[in-house]
Short mmCIF file of C-alpha atoms in Angstrom, two decimals:
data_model
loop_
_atom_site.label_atom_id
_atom_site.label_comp_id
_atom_site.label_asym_id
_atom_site.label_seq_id
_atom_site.Cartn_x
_atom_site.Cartn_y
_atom_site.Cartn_z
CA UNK V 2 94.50 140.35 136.71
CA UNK V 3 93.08 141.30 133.59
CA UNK V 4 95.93 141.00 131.89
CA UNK V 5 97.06 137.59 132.90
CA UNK V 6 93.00 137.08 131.50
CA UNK V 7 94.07 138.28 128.35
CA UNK V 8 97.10 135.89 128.15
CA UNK V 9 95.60 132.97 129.05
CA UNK V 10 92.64 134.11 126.42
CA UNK V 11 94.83 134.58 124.15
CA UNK V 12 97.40 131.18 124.54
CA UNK V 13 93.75 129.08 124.28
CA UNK V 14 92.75 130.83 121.09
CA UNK V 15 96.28 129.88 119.62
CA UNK V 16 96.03 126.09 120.34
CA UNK V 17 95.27 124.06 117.87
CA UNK V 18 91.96 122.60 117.57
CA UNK V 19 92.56 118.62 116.57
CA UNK V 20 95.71 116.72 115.94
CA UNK V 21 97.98 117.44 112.76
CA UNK V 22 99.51 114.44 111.95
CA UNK V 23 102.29 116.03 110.28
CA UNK V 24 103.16 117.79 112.78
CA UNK V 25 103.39 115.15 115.27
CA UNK V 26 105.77 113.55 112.89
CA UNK V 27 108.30 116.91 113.02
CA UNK V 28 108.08 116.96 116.71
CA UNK V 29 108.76 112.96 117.37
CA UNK V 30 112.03 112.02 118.28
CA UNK V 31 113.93 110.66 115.10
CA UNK V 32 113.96 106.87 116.46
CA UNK V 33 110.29 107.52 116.86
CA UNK V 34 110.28 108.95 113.13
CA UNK V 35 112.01 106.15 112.10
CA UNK V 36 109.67 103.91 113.39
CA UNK V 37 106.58 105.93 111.58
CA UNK V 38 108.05 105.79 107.97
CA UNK V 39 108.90 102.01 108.09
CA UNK V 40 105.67 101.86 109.07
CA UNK V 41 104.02 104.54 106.46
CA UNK V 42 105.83 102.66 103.75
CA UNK V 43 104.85 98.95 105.04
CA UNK V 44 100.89 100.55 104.91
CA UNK V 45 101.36 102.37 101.14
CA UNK V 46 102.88 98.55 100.00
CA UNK V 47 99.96 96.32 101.74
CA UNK V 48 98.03 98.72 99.73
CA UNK V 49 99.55 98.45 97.13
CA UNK V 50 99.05 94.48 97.36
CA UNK V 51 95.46 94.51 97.93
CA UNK V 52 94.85 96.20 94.98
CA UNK V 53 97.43 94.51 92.34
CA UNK V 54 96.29 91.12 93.70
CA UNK V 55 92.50 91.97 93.43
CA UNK V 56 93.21 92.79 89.61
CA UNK V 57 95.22 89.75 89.16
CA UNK V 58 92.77 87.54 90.96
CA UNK V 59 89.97 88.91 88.42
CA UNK V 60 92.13 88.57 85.69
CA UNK V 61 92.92 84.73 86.03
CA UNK V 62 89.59 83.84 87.02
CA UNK V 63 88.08 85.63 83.74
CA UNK V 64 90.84 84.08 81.64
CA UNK V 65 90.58 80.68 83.36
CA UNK V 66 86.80 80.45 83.00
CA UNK V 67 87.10 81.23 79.30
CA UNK V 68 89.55 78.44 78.72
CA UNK V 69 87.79 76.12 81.00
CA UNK V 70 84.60 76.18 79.02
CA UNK V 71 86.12 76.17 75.15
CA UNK V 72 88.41 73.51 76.66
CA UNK V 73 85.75 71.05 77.08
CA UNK V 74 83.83 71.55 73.80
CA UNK V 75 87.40 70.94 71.97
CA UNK V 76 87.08 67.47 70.04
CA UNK V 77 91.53 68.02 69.62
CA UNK V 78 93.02 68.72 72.58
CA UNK V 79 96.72 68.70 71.52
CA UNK V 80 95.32 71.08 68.60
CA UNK V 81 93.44 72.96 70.88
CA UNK V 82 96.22 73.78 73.09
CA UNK V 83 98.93 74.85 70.62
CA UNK V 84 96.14 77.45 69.86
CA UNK V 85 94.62 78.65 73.22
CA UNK V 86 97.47 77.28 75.82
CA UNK V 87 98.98 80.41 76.86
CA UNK V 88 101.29 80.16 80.04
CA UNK V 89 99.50 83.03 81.78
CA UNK V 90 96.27 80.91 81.82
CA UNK V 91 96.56 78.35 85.06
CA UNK V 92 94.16 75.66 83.86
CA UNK V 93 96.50 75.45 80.58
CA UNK V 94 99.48 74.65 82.68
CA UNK V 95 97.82 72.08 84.33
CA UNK V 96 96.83 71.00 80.83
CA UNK V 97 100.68 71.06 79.53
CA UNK V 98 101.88 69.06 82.32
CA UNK V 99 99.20 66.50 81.65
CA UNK V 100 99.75 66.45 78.00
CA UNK V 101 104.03 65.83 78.62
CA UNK V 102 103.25 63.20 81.16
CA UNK V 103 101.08 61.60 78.85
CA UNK V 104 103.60 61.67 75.79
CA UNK V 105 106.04 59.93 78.08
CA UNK V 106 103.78 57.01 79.59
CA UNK V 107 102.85 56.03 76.30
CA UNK V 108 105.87 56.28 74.08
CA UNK V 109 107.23 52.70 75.16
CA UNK V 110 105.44 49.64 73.71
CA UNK V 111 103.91 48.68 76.60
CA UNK V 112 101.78 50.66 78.47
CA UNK V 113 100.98 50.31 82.45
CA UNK V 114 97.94 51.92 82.76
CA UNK V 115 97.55 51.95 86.37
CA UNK V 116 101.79 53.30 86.69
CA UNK V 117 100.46 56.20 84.00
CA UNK V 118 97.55 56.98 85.69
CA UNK V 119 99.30 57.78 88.79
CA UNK V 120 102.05 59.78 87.06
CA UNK V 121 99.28 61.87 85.41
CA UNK V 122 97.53 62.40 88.73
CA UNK V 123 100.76 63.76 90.50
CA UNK V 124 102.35 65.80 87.30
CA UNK V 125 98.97 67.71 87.61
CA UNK V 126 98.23 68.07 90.94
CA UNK V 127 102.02 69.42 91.18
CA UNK V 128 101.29 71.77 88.53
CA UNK V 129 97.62 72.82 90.10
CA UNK V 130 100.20 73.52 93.59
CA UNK V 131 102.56 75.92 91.27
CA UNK V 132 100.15 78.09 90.54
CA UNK V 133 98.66 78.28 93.89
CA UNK V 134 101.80 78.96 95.02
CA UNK V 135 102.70 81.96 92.53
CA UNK V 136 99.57 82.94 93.54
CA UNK V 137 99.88 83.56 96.56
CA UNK V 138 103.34 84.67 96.57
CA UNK V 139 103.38 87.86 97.84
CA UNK V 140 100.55 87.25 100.67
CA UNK V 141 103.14 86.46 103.28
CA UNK V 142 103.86 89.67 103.23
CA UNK V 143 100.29 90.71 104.13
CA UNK V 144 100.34 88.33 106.80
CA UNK V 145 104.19 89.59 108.23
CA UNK V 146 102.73 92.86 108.37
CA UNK V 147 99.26 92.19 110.09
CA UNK V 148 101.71 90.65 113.10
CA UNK V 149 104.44 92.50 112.96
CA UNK V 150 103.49 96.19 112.51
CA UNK V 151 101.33 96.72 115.81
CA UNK V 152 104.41 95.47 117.95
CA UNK V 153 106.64 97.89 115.75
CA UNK V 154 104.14 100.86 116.51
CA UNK V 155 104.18 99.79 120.49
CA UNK V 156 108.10 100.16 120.22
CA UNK V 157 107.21 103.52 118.74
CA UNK V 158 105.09 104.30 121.80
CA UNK V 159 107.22 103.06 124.45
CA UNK V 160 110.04 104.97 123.44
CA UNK V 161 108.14 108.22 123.37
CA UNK V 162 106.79 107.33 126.27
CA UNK V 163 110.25 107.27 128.01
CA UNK V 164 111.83 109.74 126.04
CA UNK V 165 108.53 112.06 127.85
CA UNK V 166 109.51 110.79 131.17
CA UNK V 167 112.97 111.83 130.60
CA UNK V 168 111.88 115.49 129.89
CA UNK V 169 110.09 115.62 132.96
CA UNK V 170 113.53 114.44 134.96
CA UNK V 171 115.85 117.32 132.59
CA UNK V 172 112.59 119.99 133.15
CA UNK V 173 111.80 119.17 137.18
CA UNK V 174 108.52 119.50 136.18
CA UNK V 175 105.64 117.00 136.01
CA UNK V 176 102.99 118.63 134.45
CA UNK V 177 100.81 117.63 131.90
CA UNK V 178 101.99 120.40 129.69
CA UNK V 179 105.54 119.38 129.55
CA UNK V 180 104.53 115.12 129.06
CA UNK V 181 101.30 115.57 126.62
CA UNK V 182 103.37 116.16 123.15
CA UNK V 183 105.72 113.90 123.82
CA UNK V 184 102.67 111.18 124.78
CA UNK V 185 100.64 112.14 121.76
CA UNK V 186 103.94 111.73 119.35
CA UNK V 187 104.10 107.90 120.74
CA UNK V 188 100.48 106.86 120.69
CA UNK V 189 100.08 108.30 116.80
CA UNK V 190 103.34 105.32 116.27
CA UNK V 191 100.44 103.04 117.57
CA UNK V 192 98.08 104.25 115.32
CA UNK V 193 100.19 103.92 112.04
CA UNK V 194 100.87 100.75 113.33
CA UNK V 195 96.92 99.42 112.99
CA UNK V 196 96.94 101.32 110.30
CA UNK V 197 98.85 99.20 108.77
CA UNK V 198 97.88 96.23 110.33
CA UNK V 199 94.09 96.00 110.55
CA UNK V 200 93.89 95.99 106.31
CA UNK V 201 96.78 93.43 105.78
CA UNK V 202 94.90 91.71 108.36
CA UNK V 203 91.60 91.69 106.76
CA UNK V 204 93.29 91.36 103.36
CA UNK V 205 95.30 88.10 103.99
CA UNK V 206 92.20 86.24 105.65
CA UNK V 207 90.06 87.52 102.74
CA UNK V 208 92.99 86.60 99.67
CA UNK V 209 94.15 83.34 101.17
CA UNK V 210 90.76 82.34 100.90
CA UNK V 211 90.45 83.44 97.17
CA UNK V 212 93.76 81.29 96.57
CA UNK V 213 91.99 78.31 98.17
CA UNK V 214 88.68 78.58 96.22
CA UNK V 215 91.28 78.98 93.14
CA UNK V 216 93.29 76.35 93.96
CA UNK V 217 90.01 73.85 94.38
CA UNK V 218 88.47 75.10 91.25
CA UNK V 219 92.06 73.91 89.50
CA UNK V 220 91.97 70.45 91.38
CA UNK V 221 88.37 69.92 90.31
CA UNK V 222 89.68 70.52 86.57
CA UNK V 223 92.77 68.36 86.51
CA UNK V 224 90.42 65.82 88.29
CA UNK V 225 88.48 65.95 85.13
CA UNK V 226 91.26 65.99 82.61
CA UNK V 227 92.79 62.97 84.19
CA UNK V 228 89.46 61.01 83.85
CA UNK V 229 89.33 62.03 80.40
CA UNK V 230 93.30 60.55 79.99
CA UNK V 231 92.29 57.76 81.84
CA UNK V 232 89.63 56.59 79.58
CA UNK V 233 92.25 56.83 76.71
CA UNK V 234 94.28 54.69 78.53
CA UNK V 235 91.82 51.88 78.92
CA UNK V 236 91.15 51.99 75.03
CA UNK V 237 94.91 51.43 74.03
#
C-alpha cells in the first residue's frame, strides 16, 4: 500500500504544471502540425501587416499634410510641382493627373468648359481611387485571415478530436488518461487559430477605416483643385 502511495506521489510530482505549447506541437499528429504552422505563419504575416501598414499610413499622412499646406500657398502650380511633386506623395498624383487633363482640354482652340470640367473631375477622382486602392492593397489579406483561420483551427480540432477517439478504439480503453493529450493537441489548433484571427480582425476594421478617412481627405483636395481649374476655365 505504501508503495503504490509512493508511485502515485511520485507520477503527480512529475506532471507538468501548465501547458507547453511546444510540446503540444511535437505530440500533435502531423496533419494537425500542419494545420498549426500554416496557421503560425498566417499570425507572424498579419503581424507583420499591422505594423508595416501603421508606418506607411503615418508616413503618407505626414508627407501628404506637408504638401497639402505648401500646395496652397504656391502662386505657380506647374512650377511648384516639378519641384515638390514626388510620386510617393498621393495628393501630388492627384495633382499630376489634373495638371495632364488640363494640358489636353485646353490645347485645341476652342475650349468647352463644361466637357473640361467634367474630364478634370473624373481624371482626379480616378487618380484619388488609385491610391486608395494601393493603399489598401494588402488588407484583404487581413480580412481572408480574420474568416478563414478560426475554421482552419476547428479542422485542426476535429481531427485531433477523431484521431483521440481512434486511440481509444486501438487502446480498449476510455479513460481520460488515454483521450486528454490527444484533446488538448486539437483545442491549442483552435487557439492559434484566434490567434490569428482576433488581430487581423481588429486590424482590418481599424485600417479600412484609416483608408476611408484617407481616401475622403484626397476627395476633399481634388474637390478643391478642380474649383481652382475651374475658375481658370471661366477666365479663358
Amino acid at each position: 500500500m505504501t508503495n503504490s502511495l509512493s508511485q502515485i506521489a511520485s507520477g503527480l510530482g512529475g506532471s507538468p504544471e501548465r501547458l507547453d505549447p511546444l510540446e503540444l506541437f511535437l505530440q500533435a499528429d502531423i496533419v494537425v502540425q500542419i494545420v498549426m504552422v500554416g496557421l503560425i505563419l498566417a499570425s507572424v504575416w498579419v503581424w507583420a501587416i499591422i505594423i508595416s501598414f501603421s508606418m506607411r499610413v503615418g508616413r503618407l499622412s505626414r508627407r501628404s499634410e506637408r504638401y497639402e499646406s505648401a500646395f496652397w500657398k504656391a502662386r505657380d502650380i506647374e512650377s511648384f510641382q516639378s519641384e515638390h511633386g514626388k510620386p510617393a506623395i498621393p495628393p501630388s498624383n492627384v495633382v499630376n493627373a489634373g495638371l495632364a487633363e488640363w494640358d489636353r482640354s485646353i490645347a485645341g482652340k476652342s475650349v468647352d468648359r463644361e466637357g473640361a470640367r467634367q474630364r478634370l473631375q473624373l481624371a482626379m477622382d480616378s487618380a484619388v481611387a488609385l491610391e486608395a486602392e494601393k493603399l489598401s492593397d494588402r488588407l484583404n489579406f487581413l480580412a481572408t485571415v480574420g474568416s478563414v483561420a478560426p475554421f482552419v483551427g476547428l479542422f485542426g480540432t476535429v481531427w485531433g478530436i477523431m484521431n483521440s477517439f481512434f486511440q481509444i478504439g486501438q487502446q480498449q480503453n476510455s479513460s481520460l488518461a488515454v483521450v486528454a493529450p490527444g484533446i488538448s493537441e486539437a483545442l491549442f489548433a483552435t487557439a492559434l487559430g484566434l490567434f490569428a484571427a482576433i488581430p487581423a480582425v481588429i486590424a482590418y476594421n481599424r485600417f479600412s477605416h484609416r483608408v476611408n478617412g484617407f481616401e475622403a481627405r484626397l476627395q476633399r483636395f481634388a474637390d478643391r483643385f478642380l474649383a481652382t481649374l475651374s475658375r481658370q476655365l471661366e477666365a479663358k
